[in-house]
């Protein structure tokens, strides 16, 4: 009995204490030389990546985020704390980076499927490497350069700052990364110092195109691509933020956020009405709901601006009005996810 109790408490300790784990490097630290030195690999993996994993676990501990997948944490990064955004990104990005690197003798060749796609879009393998290197070389400060599959199923090259990546809604360009190059100084400084270009020339000798090819096939078949397409409506997200930050306090009888931001909410409703929805949801039903939402936000803003001696009565009216706006908003969201 005691053993079972100990076992259960040990297991629950493991589950709650460590949601994400540091993946082991597939090769020894010095297997990546001369392109990346052993000490850099060791510090990069054992210290930097481990730090992202530990801080991510701390940031989500005892919150509903413990139950979300890493892609959920990334996709809605704009709604998360800086700590979740940076550390979930850091963990995801480095996990991908270790997967695609291998000493030349351990690499597998590129698939025909990926080769054809690259030649179709970039003319040659060399050209895609030039495009990624340009993105990496011109990234100011710390960040990443990416080869992604975008929501249209095409290859694209992007770069993002810090530990952001194209799965995140904070990135204007969305897609599933299949190759990522770390251009933080911690990735190369010991050996290359300020010569980012030399690091970028060397790193291609370590890219395992076989793994990148597997990532390409997996990305094309990943349902996340369709989610990214629908999620790529920035005006809807901008409106969602104001709505969430005014409606939820109002539900708790705090009308101050709504009273001070009704003008901003109305302005964002106008921008949303005039924005271009993703192709798959650009239909009459959605357009009609957008018009109703704009009118409803105008009504709310007019109520806020009216002088009123009976604040309780006006708050009750405002609550009815924002509840209606909130319903129309969710109707639009629902139409997006049918
Ligand atoms: Mn790094």
mmCIF file of C-alpha atoms and ligand atoms in Angstrom:
data_model
loop_
_atom_site.group_PDB
_atom_site.id
_atom_site.type_symbol
_atom_site.label_atom_id
_atom_site.label_comp_id
_atom_site.label_asym_id
_atom_site.label_seq_id
_atom_site.Cartn_x
_atom_site.Cartn_y
_atom_site.Cartn_z
ATOM 1 C CA UNK A 1 0.000 0.000 0.000
ATOM 2 C CA UNK A 2 2.762 2.359 1.006
ATOM 3 C CA UNK A 3 4.649 1.502 -2.183
ATOM 4 C CA UNK A 4 1.622 2.341 -4.319
ATOM 5 C CA UNK A 5 1.212 5.627 -2.455
ATOM 6 C CA UNK A 6 4.868 6.492 -3.034
ATOM 7 C CA UNK A 7 4.606 5.510 -6.660
ATOM 8 C CA UNK A 8 1.504 7.654 -7.189
ATOM 9 C CA UNK A 9 3.040 10.677 -5.488
ATOM 10 C CA UNK A 10 6.259 10.187 -7.430
ATOM 11 C CA UNK A 11 4.353 10.007 -10.734
ATOM 12 C CA UNK A 12 2.203 13.043 -9.942
ATOM 13 C CA UNK A 13 5.376 14.887 -8.918
ATOM 14 C CA UNK A 14 6.896 14.055 -12.303
ATOM 15 C CA UNK A 15 3.770 15.110 -14.205
ATOM 16 C CA UNK A 16 3.270 18.425 -12.431
ATOM 17 C CA UNK A 17 6.924 19.329 -11.966
ATOM 18 C CA UNK A 18 8.145 18.834 -15.513
ATOM 19 C CA UNK A 19 5.785 19.330 -18.401
ATOM 20 C CA UNK A 20 8.482 19.892 -21.027
ATOM 21 C CA UNK A 21 11.829 18.108 -21.162
ATOM 22 C CA UNK A 22 15.143 18.983 -22.740
ATOM 23 C CA UNK A 23 15.679 16.635 -25.700
ATOM 24 C CA UNK A 24 19.149 15.076 -25.859
ATOM 25 C CA UNK A 25 21.493 16.204 -28.643
ATOM 26 C CA UNK A 26 21.495 13.438 -31.307
ATOM 27 C CA UNK A 27 25.346 13.545 -31.514
ATOM 28 C CA UNK A 28 28.240 14.317 -29.156
ATOM 29 C CA UNK A 29 29.101 18.002 -28.643
ATOM 30 C CA UNK A 30 32.262 17.834 -30.737
ATOM 31 C CA UNK A 31 30.671 15.867 -33.611
ATOM 32 C CA UNK A 32 29.685 19.199 -35.212
ATOM 33 C CA UNK A 33 33.275 20.459 -35.550
ATOM 34 C CA UNK A 34 34.800 22.246 -37.359
ATOM 35 C CA UNK A 35 31.591 24.090 -38.305
ATOM 36 C CA UNK A 36 30.370 24.522 -34.723
ATOM 37 C CA UNK A 37 32.812 23.929 -31.871
ATOM 38 C CA UNK A 38 32.058 21.495 -29.048
ATOM 39 C CA UNK A 39 32.000 24.109 -26.297
ATOM 40 C CA UNK A 40 29.440 26.204 -28.161
ATOM 41 C CA UNK A 41 27.227 23.135 -28.671
ATOM 42 C CA UNK A 42 27.519 22.220 -25.006
ATOM 43 C CA UNK A 43 26.651 25.673 -23.648
ATOM 44 C CA UNK A 44 23.971 26.220 -26.282
ATOM 45 C CA UNK A 45 22.202 22.948 -25.482
ATOM 46 C CA UNK A 46 22.923 22.373 -21.778
ATOM 47 C CA UNK A 47 22.555 25.991 -20.654
ATOM 48 C CA UNK A 48 20.534 28.038 -23.136
ATOM 49 C CA UNK A 49 18.028 25.438 -24.290
ATOM 50 C CA UNK A 50 17.763 23.984 -20.771
ATOM 51 C CA UNK A 51 16.993 27.507 -19.526
ATOM 52 C CA UNK A 52 14.102 27.885 -21.975
ATOM 53 C CA UNK A 53 12.671 24.528 -20.908
ATOM 54 C CA UNK A 54 12.920 25.314 -17.176
ATOM 55 C CA UNK A 55 11.486 28.799 -17.550
ATOM 56 C CA UNK A 56 8.668 27.529 -19.752
ATOM 57 C CA UNK A 57 7.723 24.964 -17.120
ATOM 58 C CA UNK A 58 7.781 27.681 -14.443
ATOM 59 C CA UNK A 59 5.685 30.053 -16.548
ATOM 60 C CA UNK A 60 2.881 27.552 -17.159
ATOM 61 C CA UNK A 61 2.960 25.770 -13.763
ATOM 62 C CA UNK A 62 -0.466 25.628 -12.083
ATOM 63 C CA UNK A 63 -2.155 27.448 -14.976
ATOM 64 C CA UNK A 64 -4.549 26.040 -17.611
ATOM 65 C CA UNK A 65 -1.610 26.307 -20.042
ATOM 66 C CA UNK A 66 -0.164 23.129 -18.519
ATOM 67 C CA UNK A 67 -2.731 21.207 -20.550
ATOM 68 C CA UNK A 68 -2.147 22.994 -23.871
ATOM 69 C CA UNK A 69 0.081 21.693 -26.643
ATOM 70 C CA UNK A 70 3.243 23.603 -27.563
ATOM 71 C CA UNK A 71 1.612 24.695 -30.838
ATOM 72 C CA UNK A 72 -1.339 26.161 -28.896
ATOM 73 C CA UNK A 73 1.088 28.105 -26.721
ATOM 74 C CA UNK A 74 2.855 29.386 -29.845
ATOM 75 C CA UNK A 75 -0.174 30.115 -32.033
ATOM 76 C CA UNK A 76 -1.759 32.519 -29.543
ATOM 77 C CA UNK A 77 1.507 34.070 -28.372
ATOM 78 C CA UNK A 78 0.024 37.579 -28.568
ATOM 79 C CA UNK A 79 -2.343 36.652 -25.723
ATOM 80 C CA UNK A 80 0.390 35.124 -23.564
ATOM 81 C CA UNK A 81 2.963 36.612 -21.199
ATOM 82 C CA UNK A 82 6.416 37.544 -22.512
ATOM 83 C CA UNK A 83 7.798 34.621 -20.516
ATOM 84 C CA UNK A 84 5.555 32.051 -22.230
ATOM 85 C CA UNK A 85 6.159 33.600 -25.663
ATOM 86 C CA UNK A 86 9.972 33.664 -25.274
ATOM 87 C CA UNK A 87 10.443 30.306 -23.583
ATOM 88 C CA UNK A 88 7.891 28.281 -25.574
ATOM 89 C CA UNK A 89 9.498 29.752 -28.699
ATOM 90 C CA UNK A 90 12.996 29.028 -27.382
ATOM 91 C CA UNK A 91 12.107 25.415 -26.653
ATOM 92 C CA UNK A 92 10.357 24.778 -29.975
ATOM 93 C CA UNK A 93 12.998 26.549 -32.074
ATOM 94 C CA UNK A 94 15.992 24.809 -30.523
ATOM 95 C CA UNK A 95 14.324 21.383 -30.642
ATOM 96 C CA UNK A 96 13.941 21.856 -34.407
ATOM 97 C CA UNK A 97 17.512 23.166 -34.734
ATOM 98 C CA UNK A 98 19.102 20.062 -33.101
ATOM 99 C CA UNK A 99 16.967 17.775 -35.285
ATOM 100 C CA UNK A 100 18.118 19.234 -38.587
ATOM 101 C CA UNK A 101 21.857 19.325 -37.754
ATOM 102 C CA UNK A 102 24.120 16.323 -38.323
ATOM 103 C CA UNK A 103 27.802 15.702 -39.081
ATOM 104 C CA UNK A 104 28.234 15.200 -42.862
ATOM 105 C CA UNK A 105 28.783 11.419 -42.524
ATOM 106 C CA UNK A 106 25.430 11.027 -40.723
ATOM 107 C CA UNK A 107 23.290 13.018 -43.119
ATOM 108 C CA UNK A 108 20.553 11.640 -45.364
ATOM 109 C CA UNK A 109 19.895 13.082 -48.840
ATOM 110 C CA UNK A 110 17.059 15.401 -49.806
ATOM 111 C CA UNK A 111 13.828 13.769 -51.011
ATOM 112 C CA UNK A 112 12.724 14.157 -54.661
ATOM 113 C CA UNK A 113 9.553 15.822 -53.398
ATOM 114 C CA UNK A 114 11.419 18.619 -51.577
ATOM 115 C CA UNK A 115 13.991 18.972 -54.364
ATOM 116 C CA UNK A 116 11.235 19.492 -56.947
ATOM 117 C CA UNK A 117 9.471 22.030 -54.741
ATOM 118 C CA UNK A 118 12.702 23.995 -54.202
ATOM 119 C CA UNK A 119 13.596 23.990 -57.899
ATOM 120 C CA UNK A 120 10.055 25.052 -58.806
ATOM 121 C CA UNK A 121 10.114 28.021 -56.479
ATOM 122 C CA UNK A 122 13.785 28.985 -56.085
ATOM 123 C CA UNK A 123 15.333 27.584 -59.329
ATOM 124 C CA UNK A 124 18.072 25.728 -57.404
ATOM 125 C CA UNK A 125 19.147 24.419 -53.996
ATOM 126 C CA UNK A 126 21.893 27.082 -53.952
ATOM 127 C CA UNK A 127 19.289 29.805 -54.385
ATOM 128 C CA UNK A 128 17.245 28.673 -51.389
ATOM 129 C CA UNK A 129 20.410 28.670 -49.259
ATOM 130 C CA UNK A 130 21.203 32.207 -50.456
ATOM 131 C CA UNK A 131 17.662 33.302 -49.551
ATOM 132 C CA UNK A 132 17.892 31.809 -46.025
ATOM 133 C CA UNK A 133 21.364 33.321 -45.518
ATOM 134 C CA UNK A 134 20.097 36.750 -46.609
ATOM 135 C CA UNK A 135 17.255 36.513 -44.123
ATOM 136 C CA UNK A 136 19.722 35.430 -41.425
ATOM 137 C CA UNK A 137 22.373 38.040 -42.246
ATOM 138 C CA UNK A 138 19.894 40.932 -42.318
ATOM 139 C CA UNK A 139 18.102 40.001 -39.081
ATOM 140 C CA UNK A 140 19.082 42.857 -36.766
ATOM 141 C CA UNK A 141 20.088 41.603 -33.318
ATOM 142 C CA UNK A 142 18.977 38.170 -32.156
ATOM 143 C CA UNK A 143 16.600 35.944 -34.053
ATOM 144 C CA UNK A 144 16.066 33.123 -36.513
ATOM 145 C CA UNK A 145 15.929 32.560 -40.270
ATOM 146 C CA UNK A 146 13.346 30.049 -41.489
ATOM 147 C CA UNK A 147 12.387 27.892 -44.418
ATOM 148 C CA UNK A 148 8.671 27.246 -43.896
ATOM 149 C CA UNK A 149 5.665 25.695 -45.586
ATOM 150 C CA UNK A 150 3.145 28.547 -45.717
ATOM 151 C CA UNK A 151 -0.663 28.138 -45.405
ATOM 152 C CA UNK A 152 -0.909 27.842 -49.216
ATOM 153 C CA UNK A 153 1.416 24.817 -49.120
ATOM 154 C CA UNK A 154 4.312 26.752 -50.721
ATOM 155 C CA UNK A 155 7.876 27.075 -49.454
ATOM 156 C CA UNK A 156 8.814 30.500 -48.085
ATOM 157 C CA UNK A 157 11.817 32.106 -46.374
ATOM 158 C CA UNK A 158 11.257 34.414 -43.397
ATOM 159 C CA UNK A 159 13.088 35.700 -40.377
ATOM 160 C CA UNK A 160 11.777 36.530 -36.921
ATOM 161 C CA UNK A 161 13.243 38.387 -33.915
ATOM 162 C CA UNK A 162 14.216 36.908 -30.545
ATOM 163 C CA UNK A 163 12.614 33.478 -30.000
ATOM 164 C CA UNK A 164 9.533 34.178 -32.135
ATOM 165 C CA UNK A 165 8.676 31.888 -35.042
ATOM 166 C CA UNK A 166 6.163 31.826 -37.933
ATOM 167 C CA UNK A 167 3.681 29.609 -36.050
ATOM 168 C CA UNK A 168 3.098 32.573 -33.718
ATOM 169 C CA UNK A 169 0.323 35.089 -34.319
ATOM 170 C CA UNK A 170 2.833 37.859 -33.557
ATOM 171 C CA UNK A 171 4.593 37.024 -36.835
ATOM 172 C CA UNK A 172 3.134 38.737 -39.926
ATOM 173 C CA UNK A 173 4.270 35.801 -42.041
ATOM 174 C CA UNK A 174 2.901 32.459 -40.957
ATOM 175 C CA UNK A 175 3.851 28.891 -41.719
ATOM 176 C CA UNK A 176 5.283 25.658 -40.322
ATOM 177 C CA UNK A 177 9.099 25.806 -40.065
ATOM 178 C CA UNK A 178 10.961 22.880 -41.672
ATOM 179 C CA UNK A 179 14.435 24.415 -41.270
ATOM 180 C CA UNK A 180 15.591 27.109 -38.855
ATOM 181 C CA UNK A 181 18.970 28.792 -38.389
ATOM 182 C CA UNK A 182 19.726 30.262 -34.990
ATOM 183 C CA UNK A 183 21.389 33.665 -35.432
ATOM 184 C CA UNK A 184 21.689 34.566 -31.766
ATOM 185 C CA UNK A 185 25.325 35.304 -30.910
ATOM 186 C CA UNK A 186 25.240 32.417 -28.401
ATOM 187 C CA UNK A 187 25.036 30.086 -31.438
ATOM 188 C CA UNK A 188 28.400 31.125 -32.888
ATOM 189 C CA UNK A 189 30.284 33.764 -30.871
ATOM 190 C CA UNK A 190 33.002 31.588 -29.285
ATOM 191 C CA UNK A 191 34.309 30.440 -32.656
ATOM 192 C CA UNK A 192 33.215 33.166 -35.053
ATOM 193 C CA UNK A 193 32.898 36.269 -32.789
ATOM 194 C CA UNK A 194 31.227 39.012 -34.842
ATOM 195 C CA UNK A 195 31.537 37.143 -38.152
ATOM 196 C CA UNK A 196 27.956 35.958 -38.544
ATOM 197 C CA UNK A 197 28.553 35.478 -42.279
ATOM 198 C CA UNK A 198 31.290 32.870 -41.698
ATOM 199 C CA UNK A 199 29.027 30.945 -39.324
ATOM 200 C CA UNK A 200 26.277 31.049 -41.953
ATOM 201 C CA UNK A 201 28.580 29.688 -44.678
ATOM 202 C CA UNK A 202 29.721 26.848 -42.421
ATOM 203 C CA UNK A 203 26.357 25.778 -41.087
ATOM 204 C CA UNK A 204 25.083 24.414 -44.423
ATOM 205 C CA UNK A 205 27.644 21.607 -44.124
ATOM 206 C CA UNK A 206 25.676 20.439 -41.072
ATOM 207 C CA UNK A 207 22.168 20.634 -42.522
ATOM 208 C CA UNK A 208 20.644 17.158 -42.735
ATOM 209 C CA UNK A 209 18.408 17.542 -45.798
ATOM 210 C CA UNK A 210 16.896 14.120 -45.146
ATOM 211 C CA UNK A 211 15.338 15.397 -41.929
ATOM 212 C CA UNK A 212 14.306 18.682 -43.573
ATOM 213 C CA UNK A 213 12.591 16.553 -46.278
ATOM 214 C CA UNK A 214 10.722 14.575 -43.604
ATOM 215 C CA UNK A 215 9.693 17.882 -42.001
ATOM 216 C CA UNK A 216 8.455 19.100 -45.411
ATOM 217 C CA UNK A 217 6.221 16.067 -45.959
ATOM 218 C CA UNK A 218 4.920 16.243 -42.380
ATOM 219 C CA UNK A 219 4.167 19.984 -42.667
ATOM 220 C CA UNK A 220 2.178 19.516 -45.904
ATOM 221 C CA UNK A 221 -0.020 16.953 -44.114
ATOM 222 C CA UNK A 222 -0.287 18.882 -40.834
ATOM 223 C CA UNK A 223 -3.819 20.172 -40.028
ATOM 224 C CA UNK A 224 -2.065 23.152 -38.396
ATOM 225 C CA UNK A 225 -1.595 24.638 -41.898
ATOM 226 C CA UNK A 226 -5.355 25.153 -42.295
ATOM 227 C CA UNK A 227 -5.518 26.612 -38.770
ATOM 228 C CA UNK A 228 -2.766 29.090 -39.614
ATOM 229 C CA UNK A 229 -4.634 30.175 -42.749
ATOM 230 C CA UNK A 230 -7.801 30.950 -40.783
ATOM 231 C CA UNK A 231 -5.832 32.499 -37.943
ATOM 232 C CA UNK A 232 -3.989 34.859 -40.254
ATOM 233 C CA UNK A 233 -6.623 37.585 -39.965
ATOM 234 C CA UNK A 234 -4.783 40.180 -37.922
ATOM 235 C CA UNK A 235 -7.649 42.694 -37.776
ATOM 236 C CA UNK A 236 -9.825 40.024 -36.127
ATOM 237 C CA UNK A 237 -7.155 39.368 -33.526
ATOM 238 C CA UNK A 238 -6.732 43.085 -32.849
ATOM 239 C CA UNK A 239 -10.458 43.422 -32.264
ATOM 240 C CA UNK A 240 -10.509 40.278 -30.129
ATOM 241 C CA UNK A 241 -7.966 41.770 -27.726
ATOM 242 C CA UNK A 242 -9.999 44.937 -27.041
ATOM 243 C CA UNK A 243 -13.183 42.894 -26.764
ATOM 244 C CA UNK A 244 -11.627 40.482 -24.252
ATOM 245 C CA UNK A 245 -10.107 43.302 -22.193
ATOM 246 C CA UNK A 246 -13.393 45.234 -21.937
ATOM 247 C CA UNK A 247 -16.096 42.544 -21.908
ATOM 248 C CA UNK A 248 -14.607 40.291 -19.228
ATOM 249 C CA UNK A 249 -14.146 43.095 -16.658
ATOM 250 C CA UNK A 250 -17.738 44.218 -17.448
ATOM 251 C CA UNK A 251 -18.928 40.710 -16.613
ATOM 252 C CA UNK A 252 -17.410 41.334 -13.188
ATOM 253 C CA UNK A 253 -19.166 44.718 -12.955
ATOM 254 C CA UNK A 254 -16.015 46.692 -13.758
ATOM 255 C CA UNK A 255 -17.040 49.080 -16.552
ATOM 256 C CA UNK A 256 -13.973 51.297 -16.434
ATOM 257 C CA UNK A 257 -12.067 49.463 -19.241
ATOM 258 C CA UNK A 258 -15.135 49.590 -21.502
ATOM 259 C CA UNK A 259 -15.799 53.264 -20.728
ATOM 260 C CA UNK A 260 -12.210 54.286 -21.436
ATOM 261 C CA UNK A 261 -11.773 52.120 -24.560
ATOM 262 C CA UNK A 262 -15.151 52.215 -26.328
ATOM 263 C CA UNK A 263 -13.719 54.599 -28.947
ATOM 264 C CA UNK A 264 -10.779 52.282 -29.603
ATOM 265 C CA UNK A 265 -13.127 49.294 -29.855
ATOM 266 C CA UNK A 266 -15.313 51.130 -32.377
ATOM 267 C CA UNK A 267 -12.198 52.102 -34.394
ATOM 268 C CA UNK A 268 -10.975 48.479 -34.418
ATOM 269 C CA UNK A 269 -14.441 47.310 -35.515
ATOM 270 C CA UNK A 270 -14.239 49.703 -38.481
ATOM 271 C CA UNK A 271 -10.736 48.439 -39.361
ATOM 272 C CA UNK A 272 -12.010 44.873 -39.082
ATOM 273 C CA UNK A 273 -14.994 45.617 -41.346
ATOM 274 C CA UNK A 274 -12.617 47.083 -43.954
ATOM 275 C CA UNK A 275 -10.007 44.327 -43.683
ATOM 276 C CA UNK A 276 -9.754 41.401 -46.040
ATOM 277 C CA UNK A 277 -10.774 38.084 -44.438
ATOM 278 C CA UNK A 278 -8.817 34.917 -45.370
ATOM 279 C CA UNK A 279 -10.092 33.525 -48.708
ATOM 280 C CA UNK A 280 -11.778 30.507 -47.088
ATOM 281 C CA UNK A 281 -14.034 32.690 -44.918
ATOM 282 C CA UNK A 282 -14.595 35.642 -47.229
ATOM 283 C CA UNK A 283 -18.351 35.211 -47.753
ATOM 284 C CA UNK A 284 -21.633 37.125 -47.392
ATOM 285 C CA UNK A 285 -22.462 35.765 -43.930
ATOM 286 C CA UNK A 286 -19.154 36.968 -42.516
ATOM 287 C CA UNK A 287 -19.440 40.372 -44.223
ATOM 288 C CA UNK A 288 -22.962 40.782 -42.842
ATOM 289 C CA UNK A 289 -21.824 39.951 -39.296
ATOM 290 C CA UNK A 290 -18.913 42.415 -39.610
ATOM 291 C CA UNK A 291 -21.372 45.213 -40.492
ATOM 292 C CA UNK A 292 -23.553 44.362 -37.499
ATOM 293 C CA UNK A 293 -20.514 44.315 -35.231
ATOM 294 C CA UNK A 294 -19.424 47.757 -36.418
ATOM 295 C CA UNK A 295 -22.943 49.194 -35.789
ATOM 296 C CA UNK A 296 -23.086 47.601 -32.348
ATOM 297 C CA UNK A 297 -19.727 49.109 -31.379
ATOM 298 C CA UNK A 298 -20.992 52.514 -32.531
ATOM 299 C CA UNK A 299 -24.038 52.104 -30.251
ATOM 300 C CA UNK A 300 -21.774 51.235 -27.300
ATOM 301 C CA UNK A 301 -19.493 54.198 -27.919
ATOM 302 C CA UNK A 302 -22.531 56.545 -28.165
ATOM 303 C CA UNK A 303 -23.881 55.256 -24.835
ATOM 304 C CA UNK A 304 -20.521 55.847 -23.145
ATOM 305 C CA UNK A 305 -20.417 59.423 -24.424
ATOM 306 C CA UNK A 306 -23.925 60.290 -23.196
ATOM 307 C CA UNK A 307 -23.917 62.080 -19.846
ATOM 308 C CA UNK A 308 -25.916 60.111 -17.318
ATOM 309 C CA UNK A 309 -26.803 60.766 -13.721
ATOM 310 C CA UNK A 310 -27.816 57.185 -13.080
ATOM 311 C CA UNK A 311 -24.566 55.301 -13.580
ATOM 312 C CA UNK A 312 -26.039 51.924 -12.541
ATOM 313 C CA UNK A 313 -28.780 52.194 -15.144
ATOM 314 C CA UNK A 314 -26.285 53.161 -17.832
ATOM 315 C CA UNK A 315 -23.943 50.317 -16.837
ATOM 316 C CA UNK A 316 -26.810 47.823 -17.130
ATOM 317 C CA UNK A 317 -27.542 49.164 -20.612
ATOM 318 C CA UNK A 318 -23.845 48.986 -21.545
ATOM 319 C CA UNK A 319 -23.690 45.407 -20.356
ATOM 320 C CA UNK A 320 -26.586 44.417 -22.630
ATOM 321 C CA UNK A 321 -24.932 46.229 -25.526
ATOM 322 C CA UNK A 322 -21.491 44.705 -25.124
ATOM 323 C CA UNK A 323 -22.998 41.247 -24.553
ATOM 324 C CA UNK A 324 -24.633 41.597 -27.957
ATOM 325 C CA UNK A 325 -21.331 42.722 -29.550
ATOM 326 C CA UNK A 326 -19.595 39.788 -27.904
ATOM 327 C CA UNK A 327 -22.189 37.391 -29.395
ATOM 328 C CA UNK A 328 -21.725 38.839 -32.879
ATOM 329 C CA UNK A 329 -17.943 38.497 -32.480
ATOM 330 C CA UNK A 330 -18.279 34.836 -31.573
ATOM 331 C CA UNK A 331 -20.632 34.323 -34.492
ATOM 332 C CA UNK A 332 -17.798 35.556 -36.772
ATOM 333 C CA UNK A 333 -15.265 33.328 -35.030
ATOM 334 C CA UNK A 334 -17.644 30.380 -35.407
ATOM 335 C CA UNK A 335 -18.056 31.058 -39.135
ATOM 336 C CA UNK A 336 -14.249 31.064 -39.411
ATOM 337 C CA UNK A 337 -13.929 27.625 -37.871
ATOM 338 C CA UNK A 338 -16.738 25.765 -39.697
HETATM 339 MN MN1 LIG B 1 20.032 29.493 -29.528
#
